[in-house]
mmCIF file of C-alpha atoms in Angstrom:
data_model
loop_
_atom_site.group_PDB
_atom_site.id
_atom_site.type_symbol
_atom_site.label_atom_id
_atom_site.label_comp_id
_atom_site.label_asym_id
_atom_site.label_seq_id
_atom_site.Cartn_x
_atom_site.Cartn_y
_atom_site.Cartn_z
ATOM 1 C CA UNK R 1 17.386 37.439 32.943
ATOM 2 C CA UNK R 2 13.888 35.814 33.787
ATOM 3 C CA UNK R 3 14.156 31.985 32.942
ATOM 4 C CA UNK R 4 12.121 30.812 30.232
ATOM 5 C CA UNK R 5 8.738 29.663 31.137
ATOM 6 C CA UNK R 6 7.824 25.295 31.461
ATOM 7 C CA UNK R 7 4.699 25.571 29.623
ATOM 8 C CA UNK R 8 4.907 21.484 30.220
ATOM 9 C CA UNK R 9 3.735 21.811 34.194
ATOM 10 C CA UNK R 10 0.616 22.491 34.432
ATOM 11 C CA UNK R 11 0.088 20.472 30.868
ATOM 12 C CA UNK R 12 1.305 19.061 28.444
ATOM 13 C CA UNK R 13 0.113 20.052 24.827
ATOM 14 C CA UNK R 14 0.641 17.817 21.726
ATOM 15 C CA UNK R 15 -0.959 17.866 18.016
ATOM 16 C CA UNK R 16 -2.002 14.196 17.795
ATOM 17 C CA UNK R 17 -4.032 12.429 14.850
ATOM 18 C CA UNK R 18 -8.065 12.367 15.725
ATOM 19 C CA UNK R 19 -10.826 10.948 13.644
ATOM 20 C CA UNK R 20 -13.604 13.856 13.416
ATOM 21 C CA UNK R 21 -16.098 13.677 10.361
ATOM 22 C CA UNK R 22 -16.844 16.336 8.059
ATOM 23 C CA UNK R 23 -19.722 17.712 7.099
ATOM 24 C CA UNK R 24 -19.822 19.594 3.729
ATOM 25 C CA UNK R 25 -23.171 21.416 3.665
ATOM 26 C CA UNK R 26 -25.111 21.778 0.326
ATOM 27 C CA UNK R 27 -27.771 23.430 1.133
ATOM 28 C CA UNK R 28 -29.184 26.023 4.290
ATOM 29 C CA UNK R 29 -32.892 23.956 4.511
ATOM 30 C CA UNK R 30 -31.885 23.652 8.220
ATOM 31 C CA UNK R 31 -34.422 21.077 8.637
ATOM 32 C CA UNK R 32 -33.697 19.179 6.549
ATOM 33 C CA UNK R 33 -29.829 18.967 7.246
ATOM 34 C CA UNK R 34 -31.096 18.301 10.958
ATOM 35 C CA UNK R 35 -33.156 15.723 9.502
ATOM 36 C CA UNK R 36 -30.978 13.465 7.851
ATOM 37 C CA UNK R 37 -28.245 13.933 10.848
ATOM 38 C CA UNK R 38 -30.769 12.303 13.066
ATOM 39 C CA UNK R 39 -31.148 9.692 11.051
ATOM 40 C CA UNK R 40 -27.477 8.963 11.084
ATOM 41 C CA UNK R 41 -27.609 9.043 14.474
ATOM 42 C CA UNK R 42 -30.299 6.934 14.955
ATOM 43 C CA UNK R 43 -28.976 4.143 12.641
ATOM 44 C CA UNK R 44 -24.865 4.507 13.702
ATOM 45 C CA UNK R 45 -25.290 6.158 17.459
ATOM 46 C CA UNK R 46 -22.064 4.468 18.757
ATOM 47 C CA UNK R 47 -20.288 6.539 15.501
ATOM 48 C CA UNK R 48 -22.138 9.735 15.406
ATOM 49 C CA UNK R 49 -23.839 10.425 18.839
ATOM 50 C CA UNK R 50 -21.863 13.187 20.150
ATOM 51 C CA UNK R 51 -19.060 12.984 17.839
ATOM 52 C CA UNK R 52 -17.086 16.282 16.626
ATOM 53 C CA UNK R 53 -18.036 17.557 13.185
ATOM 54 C CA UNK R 54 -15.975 20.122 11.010
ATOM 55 C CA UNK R 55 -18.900 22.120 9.176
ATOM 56 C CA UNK R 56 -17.563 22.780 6.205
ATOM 57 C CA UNK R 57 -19.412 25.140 3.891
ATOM 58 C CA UNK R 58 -18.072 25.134 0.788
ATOM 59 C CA UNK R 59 -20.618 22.846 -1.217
ATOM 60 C CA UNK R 60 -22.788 26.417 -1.395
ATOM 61 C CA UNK R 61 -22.539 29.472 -4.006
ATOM 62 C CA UNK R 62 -21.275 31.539 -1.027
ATOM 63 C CA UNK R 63 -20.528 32.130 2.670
ATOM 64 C CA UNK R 64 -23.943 31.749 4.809
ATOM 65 C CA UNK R 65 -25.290 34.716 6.825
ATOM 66 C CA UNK R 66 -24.386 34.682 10.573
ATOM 67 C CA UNK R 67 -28.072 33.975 11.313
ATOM 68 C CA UNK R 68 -28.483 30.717 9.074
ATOM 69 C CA UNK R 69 -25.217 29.468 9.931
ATOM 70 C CA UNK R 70 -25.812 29.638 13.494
ATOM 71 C CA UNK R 71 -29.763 28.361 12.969
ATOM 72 C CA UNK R 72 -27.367 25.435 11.179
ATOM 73 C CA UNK R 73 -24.566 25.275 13.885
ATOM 74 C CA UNK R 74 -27.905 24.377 16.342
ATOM 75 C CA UNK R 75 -29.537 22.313 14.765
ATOM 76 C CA UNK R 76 -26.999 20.557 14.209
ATOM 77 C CA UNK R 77 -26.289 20.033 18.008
ATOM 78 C CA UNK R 78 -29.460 19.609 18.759
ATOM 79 C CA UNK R 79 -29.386 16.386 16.295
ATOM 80 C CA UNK R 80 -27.141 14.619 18.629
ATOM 81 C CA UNK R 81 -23.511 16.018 17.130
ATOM 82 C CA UNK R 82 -21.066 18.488 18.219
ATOM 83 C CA UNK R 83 -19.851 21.120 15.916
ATOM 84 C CA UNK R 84 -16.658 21.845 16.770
ATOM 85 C CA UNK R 85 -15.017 24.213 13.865
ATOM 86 C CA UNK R 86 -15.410 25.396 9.941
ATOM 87 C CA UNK R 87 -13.234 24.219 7.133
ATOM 88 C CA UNK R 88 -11.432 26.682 5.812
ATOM 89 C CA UNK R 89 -13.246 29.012 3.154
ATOM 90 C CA UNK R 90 -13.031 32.263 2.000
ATOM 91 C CA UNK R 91 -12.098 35.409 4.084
ATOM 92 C CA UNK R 92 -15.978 35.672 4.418
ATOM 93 C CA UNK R 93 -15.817 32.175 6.002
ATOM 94 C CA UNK R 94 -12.997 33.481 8.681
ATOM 95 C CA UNK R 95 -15.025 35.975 9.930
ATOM 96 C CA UNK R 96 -18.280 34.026 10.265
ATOM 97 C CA UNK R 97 -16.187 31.596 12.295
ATOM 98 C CA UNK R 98 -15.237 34.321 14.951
ATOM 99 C CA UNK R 99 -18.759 35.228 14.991
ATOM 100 C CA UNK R 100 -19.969 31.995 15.384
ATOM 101 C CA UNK R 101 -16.984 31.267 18.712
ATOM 102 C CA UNK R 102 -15.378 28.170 16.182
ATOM 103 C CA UNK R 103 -12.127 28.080 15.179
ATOM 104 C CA UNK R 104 -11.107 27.567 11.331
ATOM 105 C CA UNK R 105 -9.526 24.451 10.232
ATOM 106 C CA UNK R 106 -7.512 24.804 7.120
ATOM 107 C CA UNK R 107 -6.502 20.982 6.191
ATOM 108 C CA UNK R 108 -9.878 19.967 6.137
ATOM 109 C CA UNK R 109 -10.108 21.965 2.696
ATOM 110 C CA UNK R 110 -7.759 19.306 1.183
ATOM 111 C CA UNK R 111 -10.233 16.436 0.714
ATOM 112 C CA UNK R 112 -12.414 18.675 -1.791
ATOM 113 C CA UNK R 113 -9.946 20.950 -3.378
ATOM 114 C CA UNK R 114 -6.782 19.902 -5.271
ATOM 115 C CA UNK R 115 -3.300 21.227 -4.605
ATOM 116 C CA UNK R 116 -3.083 24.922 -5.613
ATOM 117 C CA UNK R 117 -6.346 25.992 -4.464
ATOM 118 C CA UNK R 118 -8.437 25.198 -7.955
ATOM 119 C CA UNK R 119 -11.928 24.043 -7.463
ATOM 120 C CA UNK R 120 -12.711 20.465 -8.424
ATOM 121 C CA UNK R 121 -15.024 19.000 -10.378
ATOM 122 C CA UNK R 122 -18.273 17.712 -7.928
ATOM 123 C CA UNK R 123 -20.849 15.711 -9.165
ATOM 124 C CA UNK R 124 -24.349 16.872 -8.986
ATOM 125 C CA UNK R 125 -25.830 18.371 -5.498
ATOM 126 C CA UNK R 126 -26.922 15.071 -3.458
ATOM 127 C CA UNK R 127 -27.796 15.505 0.133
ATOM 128 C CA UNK R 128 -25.328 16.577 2.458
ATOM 129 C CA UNK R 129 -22.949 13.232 3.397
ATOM 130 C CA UNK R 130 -21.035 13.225 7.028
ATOM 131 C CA UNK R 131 -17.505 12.038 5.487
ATOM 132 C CA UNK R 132 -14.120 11.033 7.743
ATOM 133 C CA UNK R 133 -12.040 14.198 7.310
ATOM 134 C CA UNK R 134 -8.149 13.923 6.122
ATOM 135 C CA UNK R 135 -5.693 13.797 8.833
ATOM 136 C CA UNK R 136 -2.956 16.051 6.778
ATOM 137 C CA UNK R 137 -3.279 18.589 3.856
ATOM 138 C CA UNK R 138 -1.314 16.721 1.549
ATOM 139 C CA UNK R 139 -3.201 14.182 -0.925
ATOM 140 C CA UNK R 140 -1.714 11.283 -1.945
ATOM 141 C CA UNK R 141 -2.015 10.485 -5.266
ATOM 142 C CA UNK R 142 -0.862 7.339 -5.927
ATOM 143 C CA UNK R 143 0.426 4.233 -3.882
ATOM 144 C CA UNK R 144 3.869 4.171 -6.298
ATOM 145 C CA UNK R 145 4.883 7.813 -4.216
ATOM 146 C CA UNK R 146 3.925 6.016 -0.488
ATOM 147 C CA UNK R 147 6.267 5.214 1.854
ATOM 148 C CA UNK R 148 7.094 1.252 2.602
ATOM 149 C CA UNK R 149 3.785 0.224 4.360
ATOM 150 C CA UNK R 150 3.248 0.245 8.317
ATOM 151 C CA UNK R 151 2.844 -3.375 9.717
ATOM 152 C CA UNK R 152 0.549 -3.691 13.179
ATOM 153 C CA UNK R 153 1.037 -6.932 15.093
ATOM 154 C CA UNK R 154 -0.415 -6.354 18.132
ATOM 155 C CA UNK R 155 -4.750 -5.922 18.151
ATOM 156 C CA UNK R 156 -6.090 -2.738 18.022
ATOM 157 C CA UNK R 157 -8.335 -2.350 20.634
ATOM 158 C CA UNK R 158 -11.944 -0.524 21.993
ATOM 159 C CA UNK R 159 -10.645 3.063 21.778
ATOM 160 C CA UNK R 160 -7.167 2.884 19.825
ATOM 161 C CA UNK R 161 -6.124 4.349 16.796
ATOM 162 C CA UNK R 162 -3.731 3.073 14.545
ATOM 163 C CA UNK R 163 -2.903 5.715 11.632
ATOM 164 C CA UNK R 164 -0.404 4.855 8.594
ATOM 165 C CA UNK R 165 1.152 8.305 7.235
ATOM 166 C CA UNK R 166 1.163 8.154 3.506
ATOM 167 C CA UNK R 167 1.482 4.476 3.536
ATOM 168 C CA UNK R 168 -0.479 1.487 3.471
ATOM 169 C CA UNK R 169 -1.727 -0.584 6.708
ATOM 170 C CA UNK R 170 -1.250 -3.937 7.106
ATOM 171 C CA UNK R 171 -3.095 -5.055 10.467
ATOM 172 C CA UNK R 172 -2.050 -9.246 11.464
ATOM 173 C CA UNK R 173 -4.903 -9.177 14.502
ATOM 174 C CA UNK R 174 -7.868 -7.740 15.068
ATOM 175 C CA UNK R 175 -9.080 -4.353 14.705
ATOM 176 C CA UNK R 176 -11.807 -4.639 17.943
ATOM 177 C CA UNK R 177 -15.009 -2.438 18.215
ATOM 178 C CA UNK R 178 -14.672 1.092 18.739
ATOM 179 C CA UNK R 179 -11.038 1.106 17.237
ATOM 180 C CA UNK R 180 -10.316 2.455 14.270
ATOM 181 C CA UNK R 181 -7.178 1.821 11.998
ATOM 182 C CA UNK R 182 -6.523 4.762 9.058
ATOM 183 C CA UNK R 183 -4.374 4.924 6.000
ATOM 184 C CA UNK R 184 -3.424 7.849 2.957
ATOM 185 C CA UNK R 185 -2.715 4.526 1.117
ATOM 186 C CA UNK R 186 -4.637 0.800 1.222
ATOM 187 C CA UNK R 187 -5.387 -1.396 4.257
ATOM 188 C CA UNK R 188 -4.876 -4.896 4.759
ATOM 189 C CA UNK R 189 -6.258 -6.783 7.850
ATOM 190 C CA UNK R 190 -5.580 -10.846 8.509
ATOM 191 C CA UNK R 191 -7.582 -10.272 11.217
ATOM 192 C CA UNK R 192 -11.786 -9.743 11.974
ATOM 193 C CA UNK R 193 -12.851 -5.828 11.365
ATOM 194 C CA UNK R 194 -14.992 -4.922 14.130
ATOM 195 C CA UNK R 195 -14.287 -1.518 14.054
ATOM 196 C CA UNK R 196 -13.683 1.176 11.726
ATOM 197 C CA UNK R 197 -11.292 1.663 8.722
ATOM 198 C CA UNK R 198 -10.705 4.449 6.873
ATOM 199 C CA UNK R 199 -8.501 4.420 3.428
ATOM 200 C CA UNK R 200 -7.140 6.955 0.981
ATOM 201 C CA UNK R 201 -7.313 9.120 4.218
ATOM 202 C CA UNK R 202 -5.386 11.895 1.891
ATOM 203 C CA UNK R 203 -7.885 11.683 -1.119
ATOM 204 C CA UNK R 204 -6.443 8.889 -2.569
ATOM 205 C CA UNK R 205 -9.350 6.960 -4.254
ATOM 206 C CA UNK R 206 -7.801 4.071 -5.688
ATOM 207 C CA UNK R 207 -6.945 2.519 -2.021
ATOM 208 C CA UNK R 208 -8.729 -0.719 -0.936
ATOM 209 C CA UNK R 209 -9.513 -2.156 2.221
ATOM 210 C CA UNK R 210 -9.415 -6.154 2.249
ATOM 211 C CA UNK R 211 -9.906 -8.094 5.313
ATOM 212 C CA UNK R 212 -10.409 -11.650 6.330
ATOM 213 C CA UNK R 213 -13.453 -11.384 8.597
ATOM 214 C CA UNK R 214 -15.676 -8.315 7.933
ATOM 215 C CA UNK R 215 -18.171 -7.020 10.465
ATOM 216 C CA UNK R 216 -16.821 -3.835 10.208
ATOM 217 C CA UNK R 217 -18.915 -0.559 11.911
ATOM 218 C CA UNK R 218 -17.821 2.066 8.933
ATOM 219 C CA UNK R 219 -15.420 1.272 6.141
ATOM 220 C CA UNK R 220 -14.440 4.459 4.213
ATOM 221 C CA UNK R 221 -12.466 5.364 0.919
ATOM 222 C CA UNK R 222 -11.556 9.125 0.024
ATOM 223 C CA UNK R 223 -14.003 10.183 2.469
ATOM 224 C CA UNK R 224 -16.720 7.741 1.124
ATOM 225 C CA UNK R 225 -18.138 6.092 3.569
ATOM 226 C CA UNK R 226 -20.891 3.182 4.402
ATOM 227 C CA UNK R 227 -21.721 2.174 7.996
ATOM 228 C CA UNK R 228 -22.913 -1.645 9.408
ATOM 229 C CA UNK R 229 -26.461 -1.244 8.054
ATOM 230 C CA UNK R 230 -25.720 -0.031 5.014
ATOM 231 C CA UNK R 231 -23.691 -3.478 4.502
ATOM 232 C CA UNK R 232 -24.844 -6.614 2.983
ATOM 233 C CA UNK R 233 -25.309 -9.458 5.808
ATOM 234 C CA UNK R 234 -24.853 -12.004 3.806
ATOM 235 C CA UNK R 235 -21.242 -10.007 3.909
ATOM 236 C CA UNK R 236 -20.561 -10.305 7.290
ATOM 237 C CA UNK R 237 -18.057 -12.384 8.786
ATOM 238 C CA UNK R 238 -16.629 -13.327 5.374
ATOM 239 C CA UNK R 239 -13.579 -11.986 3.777
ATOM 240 C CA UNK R 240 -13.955 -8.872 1.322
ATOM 241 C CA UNK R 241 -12.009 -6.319 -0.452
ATOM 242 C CA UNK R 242 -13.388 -2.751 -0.743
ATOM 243 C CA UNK R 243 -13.086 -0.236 -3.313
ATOM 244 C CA UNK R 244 -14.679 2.809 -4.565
ATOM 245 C CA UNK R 245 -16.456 3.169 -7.982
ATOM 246 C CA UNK R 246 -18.140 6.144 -9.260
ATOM 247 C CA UNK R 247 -17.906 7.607 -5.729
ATOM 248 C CA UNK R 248 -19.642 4.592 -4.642
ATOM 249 C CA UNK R 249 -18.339 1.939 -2.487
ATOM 250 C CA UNK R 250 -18.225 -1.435 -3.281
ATOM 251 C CA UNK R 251 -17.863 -4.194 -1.305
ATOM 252 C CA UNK R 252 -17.438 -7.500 -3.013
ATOM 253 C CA UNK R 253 -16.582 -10.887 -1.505
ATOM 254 C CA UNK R 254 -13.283 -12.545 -2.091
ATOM 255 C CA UNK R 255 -14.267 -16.277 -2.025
#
């Protein structure tokens, strides 16, 4: 009998937590969608120049033709930002993703869509929004069902990622520039925010992110999201708490 193979040789293969943002598209002017992803470029480059996007077209009446969705899949790249896959749609939506050469990411349907597959209720078309895509399928919905929280001591450095599974975060240093620090439940930092930090990771939109010294680059709730110059300076550096209102982020100070 032939041995069993050691896939683990040549490499070893793991399904690890990634940040990638999502971007649900609401309408095919392909111009315009190009438009406004240059602009987030252009004002966040260290967050969106080449970063992965899951194109996720479920904000339209139906699957796109092959044609616009790869016109959309180009321009898109062409805009400074890597498509990488589609959120899982329809059976429609499976076979434009072979067509297109993407795989189809099924989790990233969670964020929009309750469990059970019913449609939720979306407020009125607003321009298509790059949001921080869910890590699991699973929504939390509400911080009495979390687990205890996850405590980090040590600083989370330029290039770490610290992610709390259906728990808070409570961070006692730093979280540095290009870090990020993620949690299905609220965040808590005693430290400066330099980075990113991304709450209710699951859905869950009555999280809150509070931190002693903000100077964050994004800060996100339920996939709401507001990067350094969308932030009030007379904000940074002092301590805030952040919560979402109306799909809105606010960010008010704690003194």
């Amino acid at each position: 009998m032939a041995a069993n193979p050691n896939y683990e040789q040549a490499g070893e293969l793991k399904i690890g937590q990634v940040g990638i943002a999502n971007l649900r598209v609401r309408t095919l002017d392909v111009e315009k969608l190009a438009e406004e992803m240059r602009d987030r470029v252009a004002r966040a480059p260290k967050l969106f120049s080449r970063a992965a996007v899951i194109v996720d077209f479920g904000g339209l009446p139906g699957t796109p033709a092959l044609a616009d969705a790869r016109a959309l899949v180009d321009a898109l790249r062409d805009a400074g930002v890597i498509p990488v896959a589609l959120a899982y749609g329809s059976s429609d939506n499976e076979q434009l993703a072979v067509q297109l050469g993407l795989p189809l990411l099924a989790k990233f349907r969670a964020q929009y869509e309750p469990v059970g597959g019913a449609s939720a209720t979306t407020a009125p078309a607003q321009p298509a929004a790059v949001e921080p895509a869910p890590a699991k399928p699973v929504p939390a919905t509400s911080a009495s069902n979390a687990n205890p929280g996850f405590v980090q001591v040590l600083p989370v450095r330029s290039g770490q990622q610290v992610y709390a599974d259906n728990r808070d975060l409570t961070v006692l240093a730093a979280v540095g520039a290009g870090a990020e620090v993620i949690a299905d439940g609220s965040i808590h930092i005693y430290g400066a925010l330099r980075g990113r930090a991304l709450a209710g990771a699951q859905g869950f939109e009555q999280a809150r992110i509070f931190c002693r010294e903000f100077r964050a680059e994004l800060v996100a709730i339920a996939g709401h999201y507001k990067v350094l110059d969308e932030i009030p300076r007379e904000l940074h550096g002092k301590p805030v708490q952040i919560s979402l209102h109306d799909n809105e982020l606010r960010i008010d100070a704690l003194e």
